[in-house]
Structure formats: structure tokens, C-alpha cells
Coordinates of C-alpha atoms and ligand atoms in Angstrom, one line a residue:
M119 CA 0.4 -4.3 -25.0
G120 CA 1.1 -3.1 -21.4
L121 CA 3.1 -4.8 -18.7
L122 CA -0.2 -5.7 -16.9
T123 CA -2.6 -6.3 -19.8
G124 CA -5.2 -8.9 -18.9
K125 CA -4.5 -8.8 -15.2
T126 CA -6.8 -7.6 -12.4
A127 CA -5.5 -5.7 -9.4
I128 CA -6.9 -4.8 -6.0
V129 CA -5.4 -1.7 -4.4
T130 CA -6.6 -0.8 -0.8
G131 CA -6.8 2.8 0.3
A132 CA -6.5 4.1 -3.2
A133 CA -8.9 7.1 -3.4
R134 CA -5.8 9.3 -3.0
G135 CA -2.1 9.4 -2.5
I136 CA 0.3 6.5 -3.2
G137 CA -2.6 4.0 -3.7
K138 CA -4.2 6.2 -6.3
A139 CA -0.9 6.6 -8.1
I140 CA -0.4 2.8 -8.1
A141 CA -3.9 2.2 -9.4
L142 CA -3.4 4.8 -12.2
K143 CA 0.0 3.4 -13.2
F144 CA -1.3 -0.2 -13.2
A145 CA -4.3 0.9 -15.4
A146 CA -1.9 2.7 -17.8
E147 CA -0.2 -0.7 -18.1
G148 CA -3.5 -2.4 -19.0
A149 CA -4.7 -3.8 -15.6
N150 CA -8.3 -3.8 -14.5
I151 CA -8.6 -2.1 -11.2
A152 CA -10.7 -2.8 -8.1
F153 CA -9.8 -0.3 -5.4
T154 CA -11.1 0.3 -1.9
D155 CA -11.3 3.2 0.5
L156 CA -13.2 4.1 3.7
V157 CA -15.7 6.0 1.6
I158 CA -16.1 6.4 -2.1
D159 CA -17.1 10.1 -2.1
E160 CA -16.6 12.7 -4.8
N161 CA -12.8 12.2 -4.5
G162 CA -13.1 8.5 -4.9
Q163 CA -15.5 8.9 -7.8
N164 CA -13.0 11.2 -9.5
T165 CA -10.3 8.6 -9.0
E166 CA -12.6 6.1 -10.7
K167 CA -13.2 8.4 -13.6
E168 CA -9.4 9.1 -14.1
I169 CA -8.7 5.3 -14.1
A170 CA -11.7 4.6 -16.5
A171 CA -10.3 7.2 -18.9
L172 CA -7.3 4.9 -19.4
G173 CA -9.7 2.3 -21.0
V174 CA -9.7 -0.4 -18.4
K175 CA -12.5 -1.8 -16.1
V176 CA -12.5 -0.1 -12.7
K177 CA -14.7 0.0 -9.6
G178 CA -14.2 1.7 -6.2
Y179 CA -15.6 0.0 -3.1
A180 CA -16.3 1.6 0.3
S181 CA -14.7 -0.8 2.7
N182 CA -12.7 -0.5 6.0
A183 CA -9.6 -2.5 5.5
A184 CA -9.2 -3.0 9.3
N185 CA -12.6 -4.8 9.5
F186 CA -12.4 -8.5 8.8
E187 CA -16.0 -8.9 7.8
D188 CA -15.9 -5.9 5.5
T189 CA -12.8 -7.3 3.9
E190 CA -14.3 -10.7 3.3
K191 CA -17.4 -9.2 1.8
V192 CA -15.5 -6.8 -0.5
V193 CA -13.2 -9.6 -1.7
N194 CA -16.1 -11.8 -2.6
Q195 CA -17.8 -8.8 -4.3
I196 CA -14.7 -8.1 -6.3
K197 CA -14.4 -11.7 -7.4
D198 CA -18.0 -11.6 -8.6
D199 CA -17.4 -8.4 -10.5
F200 CA -14.0 -9.0 -11.9
G201 CA -13.4 -12.8 -11.8
S202 CA -9.9 -13.8 -10.7
V203 CA -7.5 -11.4 -9.0
D204 CA -3.8 -11.4 -10.0
I205 CA -2.3 -8.5 -8.0
L206 CA -3.0 -7.4 -4.5
V207 CA -1.6 -4.2 -3.1
N208 CA -2.1 -3.8 0.7
N209 CA -1.7 0.0 0.7
A210 CA -4.2 1.4 3.2
G211 CA -2.4 2.9 6.2
I212 CA -2.6 5.6 8.8
T213 CA -0.3 7.3 11.4
K214 CA -1.1 8.2 15.0
D215 CA 2.3 9.3 16.2
G216 CA 3.5 9.7 19.7
L217 CA 6.2 8.7 22.1
M218 CA 5.9 5.1 23.4
M219 CA 5.7 6.3 27.0
R220 CA 2.7 8.4 26.2
M221 CA 1.0 6.2 23.7
S222 CA -2.6 5.2 24.5
E223 CA -3.9 1.7 23.8
A224 CA -6.4 3.2 21.3
Q225 CA -3.5 4.8 19.4
W226 CA -1.6 1.6 19.3
D227 CA -4.7 -0.6 18.3
A228 CA -5.9 1.7 15.5
V229 CA -2.5 1.8 13.7
I230 CA -2.0 -2.0 14.1
A231 CA -5.5 -2.7 12.9
V232 CA -5.4 -0.5 9.8
N233 CA -1.8 -1.0 8.8
L234 CA -1.2 -4.7 9.6
K235 CA -4.4 -6.6 10.4
S236 CA -5.8 -5.2 7.2
A237 CA -3.5 -7.2 4.9
F238 CA -5.9 -9.1 2.7
M239 CA -5.6 -12.9 2.5
M240 CA -6.9 -14.6 -0.6
R241 CA -6.9 -18.0 -2.2
Q242 CA -5.3 -17.7 -5.5
K243 CA -3.4 -20.0 -7.8
S244 CA -0.8 -17.4 -8.8
G245 CA -0.2 -13.8 -8.4
S246 CA 1.8 -11.0 -6.9
I247 CA 1.2 -9.5 -3.4
I248 CA 2.7 -6.2 -2.5
N249 CA 2.6 -4.9 1.1
M250 CA 3.2 -1.2 1.6
A251 CA 5.7 -1.0 4.5
S252 CA 8.0 2.0 5.2
V253 CA 11.6 2.8 5.9
V254 CA 10.6 3.2 9.5
G255 CA 9.5 -0.5 9.5
V256 CA 13.1 -1.3 8.5
H257 CA 15.0 1.1 10.7
G258 CA 12.5 2.3 13.4
N259 CA 11.7 5.9 14.2
A260 CA 11.4 7.7 17.5
G261 CA 7.8 8.8 18.0
Q262 CA 6.4 6.2 15.7
C263 CA 6.5 2.9 17.7
N264 CA 3.1 1.8 16.7
Y265 CA 3.6 2.7 13.0
S266 CA 7.1 1.2 12.8
A267 CA 5.9 -2.0 14.5
S268 CA 2.9 -2.3 12.0
K269 CA 5.2 -1.7 9.0
A270 CA 7.9 -4.2 10.3
G271 CA 4.9 -6.6 10.6
M272 CA 4.0 -6.0 6.9
I273 CA 7.6 -7.0 6.0
G274 CA 7.5 -10.1 8.1
L275 CA 4.1 -11.0 6.6
A276 CA 5.4 -10.6 3.0
K277 CA 8.4 -12.7 3.7
S278 CA 6.4 -15.5 5.3
I279 CA 3.7 -15.5 2.5
A280 CA 6.6 -15.7 0.0
Q281 CA 7.8 -18.9 1.7
E282 CA 4.3 -20.4 2.3
L283 CA 2.8 -19.8 -1.1
G284 CA 5.8 -19.7 -3.4
S285 CA 5.2 -23.3 -4.5
R286 CA 1.8 -22.1 -5.8
G287 CA 3.4 -19.4 -7.9
I288 CA 2.4 -16.6 -5.6
R289 CA 5.1 -13.9 -5.0
A290 CA 5.0 -11.5 -2.0
N291 CA 7.2 -8.5 -1.6
A292 CA 7.2 -5.3 0.4
I293 CA 7.9 -1.7 -0.6
A294 CA 9.4 0.6 2.0
P295 CA 8.9 4.2 0.9
G296 CA 10.9 7.0 2.6
F297 CA 9.5 10.5 2.7
I298 CA 6.8 10.7 0.0
I299 CA 4.8 13.9 -0.6
T300 CA 1.1 13.1 0.1
D301 CA -1.7 14.1 2.5
M302 CA -0.1 11.8 5.1
T303 CA 3.2 13.8 5.2
A304 CA 1.6 17.2 4.6
K305 CA 0.5 17.3 8.2
L306 CA 4.1 17.1 9.5
S307 CA 5.6 20.3 10.8
D308 CA 8.1 22.2 8.7
E309 CA 10.7 21.4 11.2
V310 CA 10.2 17.6 10.9
K311 CA 10.0 17.9 7.1
A312 CA 13.4 19.8 7.1
E313 CA 14.9 17.1 9.2
W314 CA 13.8 14.4 6.7
A315 CA 15.1 16.5 3.8
K316 CA 18.6 16.6 5.3
K317 CA 18.7 12.7 5.3
I318 CA 17.8 12.3 1.6
P319 CA 20.8 12.1 -0.8
L320 CA 18.6 12.8 -3.8
R321 CA 17.6 16.1 -2.1
R322 CA 13.9 15.8 -2.7
G323 CA 10.8 14.1 -1.2
G324 CA 9.5 11.2 -3.3
T325 CA 6.4 11.4 -5.3
P326 CA 3.6 8.8 -5.3
E327 CA 4.6 8.0 -8.9
D328 CA 8.1 7.1 -7.7
V329 CA 6.5 4.4 -5.5
A330 CA 4.0 3.4 -8.2
D331 CA 6.9 2.6 -10.7
V332 CA 8.4 0.1 -8.2
A333 CA 4.9 -1.4 -7.5
T334 CA 4.4 -1.8 -11.3
F335 CA 7.7 -3.7 -11.5
L336 CA 6.7 -6.0 -8.6
A337 CA 3.2 -6.6 -10.0
S338 CA 4.5 -7.5 -13.5
D339 CA 6.3 -10.5 -14.9
M340 CA 9.4 -8.2 -15.0
S341 CA 9.9 -9.4 -11.4
S342 CA 8.8 -13.0 -11.9
Y343 CA 11.8 -14.4 -9.9
V344 CA 11.6 -11.7 -7.2
S345 CA 9.9 -12.8 -3.9
G346 CA 10.2 -12.2 -0.2
Q347 CA 12.1 -8.9 -0.8
V348 CA 11.8 -5.4 0.7
I349 CA 12.6 -2.6 -1.8
Q350 CA 13.3 0.8 -0.3
V351 CA 12.0 3.8 -2.4
D352 CA 13.6 6.5 -0.4
G353 CA 16.0 8.6 -2.5
G354 CA 19.0 6.8 -1.0
M355 CA 18.2 7.8 2.6
N356 CA 20.5 6.4 5.2
M357 CA 18.5 6.6 8.5
Ligands
NAI65 P1 -2.7 9.0 2.5 O1 -3.2 9.3 3.9 O2 -2.6 10.1 1.5 O3 -3.7 7.9 1.8 C1 -4.1 6.8 2.5 C2 -5.5 6.3 1.9 O4 -5.8 5.1 2.7 C3 -6.6 7.3 2.1 O5 -7.3 7.4 0.9 C4 -7.4 6.8 3.3 O6 -8.8 7.2 3.3 C5 -7.2 5.3 3.1 N1 -7.5 4.5 4.3 C6 -7.1 4.9 5.6 N2 -7.6 3.9 6.4 C7 -8.3 3.0 5.7 C8 -9.0 1.9 6.0 N3 -9.1 1.4 7.3 N4 -9.6 1.2 5.0 C9 -9.5 1.6 3.7 N5 -8.8 2.7 3.4 C10 -8.2 3.4 4.3 O7 -1.4 8.2 2.7 P2 -0.2 7.8 1.6 O8 0.9 8.7 1.9 O9 -0.8 7.7 0.3 O10 0.2 6.4 2.2 C11 -0.2 5.1 1.5 C12 0.6 4.0 2.2 O11 2.0 4.2 2.1 C13 0.3 3.9 3.7 O12 0.3 2.5 4.1 C14 1.5 4.6 4.3 O13 1.7 4.1 5.6 C15 2.6 4.2 3.4 N6 3.7 5.1 3.4 C16 3.6 6.4 3.2 C17 4.7 7.2 3.2 C18 4.7 8.7 3.0 O14 5.7 9.3 3.2 N7 3.6 9.2 2.5 C19 6.1 6.6 3.6 C20 6.1 5.2 3.9 C21 4.9 4.5 3.8

């Protein structure tokens, strides 16, 4: 029996990257998977197939996590399709970097909407909520004011949910990844990547699977007395 056998998980923004690795790891531990992404194209369909090959129920839903109506609709659809939901991973996220002095309102709004406003709210009797934050949400980062603020918000949100819903058996935690090798970081310049590398004691960028392992711990009963925490998955980085 897997760590998550019999449970159902929603992972947002999981057609690729960290979300996909989490969905695959959860499925390998026996969870049924409902995942969302902006579109479920060939890439999303391949993700669906990879998860299905692990022998669990899976469905990918096209849904914009930043849109409240879309989110309400997809949550209801997932409940109809899967029944109750035990694990929610608010993973969808974007960057639109720039110095605060030069940042447009549109750049600010887009990042706050996708990264923070997107965090799903659901009525459940028990369960584990995992918000994908970032080390820059803990420490800040020049050139990423909008992103840092959104990720700090995800931490505050997890801590507050942990206090509001703990009595109902709902746990909420945040993961703060450091430099993880995905499409999101691939677009950074070699110079920026080299700067990050210097700050990492373990001397490598993280993999999506490094983050997925911690998400699996937080989703499972292995962490049944852990709530309101932020776990940094960053190779020991001291920003
Ligand atoms: P990625 O860009 O590779 O994947 C993000 C996924 O989210 C994509 O499939 C994208 O289509 C989807 N997405 C974007 N906007 C969406 C929306 N409005 N609704 C639904 N889906 C949407 O990014 P990656 O690296 O996998 O990041 C996943 C999460 O981890 C993000 O929240 C990111 O901020 C966070 N993170 C990533 C780090 C890294 O170094 N890669 C470091 C710290 C945090």
C-alpha cells in the first residue's frame, strides 16, 4: 500500500514542471489525481497518460487558476468526477520580473492573480493543503517584488488556514523551493543561473522530484502533526 492510497489530490498547473512531478509522485503512492492547467494540449494529455500508467484514476482539466469562476466550476466538476478531495496543491505560478521602480500595474496584477489569488478554497472535513511558495517569499529578491510578495502571501495564507481550519482536521503548509530546474528557470540568463549556483551549498539546482518528495511527506499521514509550516527545499541556500 502506498503512502496516499485511497486519497484524491488536486494539483494546479501540473501539465509540466514541479506540479507534474508532484502529481506523478502522488500517483506512485496510490493517490487519484485531478490536475489543472491553462490548456490540456498534447503535453497535458501526455502527463495524463504517464499518471494513468501508474494505475490510478486521473483527469486533466483546462482551467485558469487566476479566474474565480473557472476555479469554482472546476472544483465542482472534480468533486462530481472524483468524490471527496483530500489533498490540494496550489502550485500554478508565473514570473514577470522587473525592478519595482519600473514595474507596470499589469505585471504586478498578473503575478498576484496567478500566484496568490489562485489559491483554491474548498469546504472539506479533513485534508492537507500545500501552497507552493518560494525562498524569495521568505527572503525577498531584487527584481522580483511582485513574485516575492505573491509567495510571501502564500505563506501567510497557509499559516492562517492552518489556524482557522485546524480544528476540522485540515492541515496547511507551504513549500519554499530554491532554484529548481524547470521551464520557469530555463529562461534565466547564464549569468543569473551562475549567481544562484554560488549560493547553493549542495552545489546543484534542485529537481522537480526533490520538491515532489517533500510535497508527498506533507500530503501524507507521515506529517499528521505538521501544520502552518514553511519547508525550504533549496539545497541549504543561505540567501
Ligand atoms: P513551470 O512554468 O515549469 O510550470 C508552471 C505550470 O503552471 C505550467 O504548466 C503553466 O501552464 C501552469 N500555469 C501557469 N499559469 C496558470 C494558471 N493561471 N492556471 C493554471 N495553470 C497555470 O513552473 P515550475 O518551475 O514548475 O513552478 C511551479 C511552481 O513552483 C510555481 O508556483 C513557481 O512559482 C514555484 N517555484 C518554482 C521555482 C523554480 O525554481 N522553478 C522556485 C520556487 C517556486
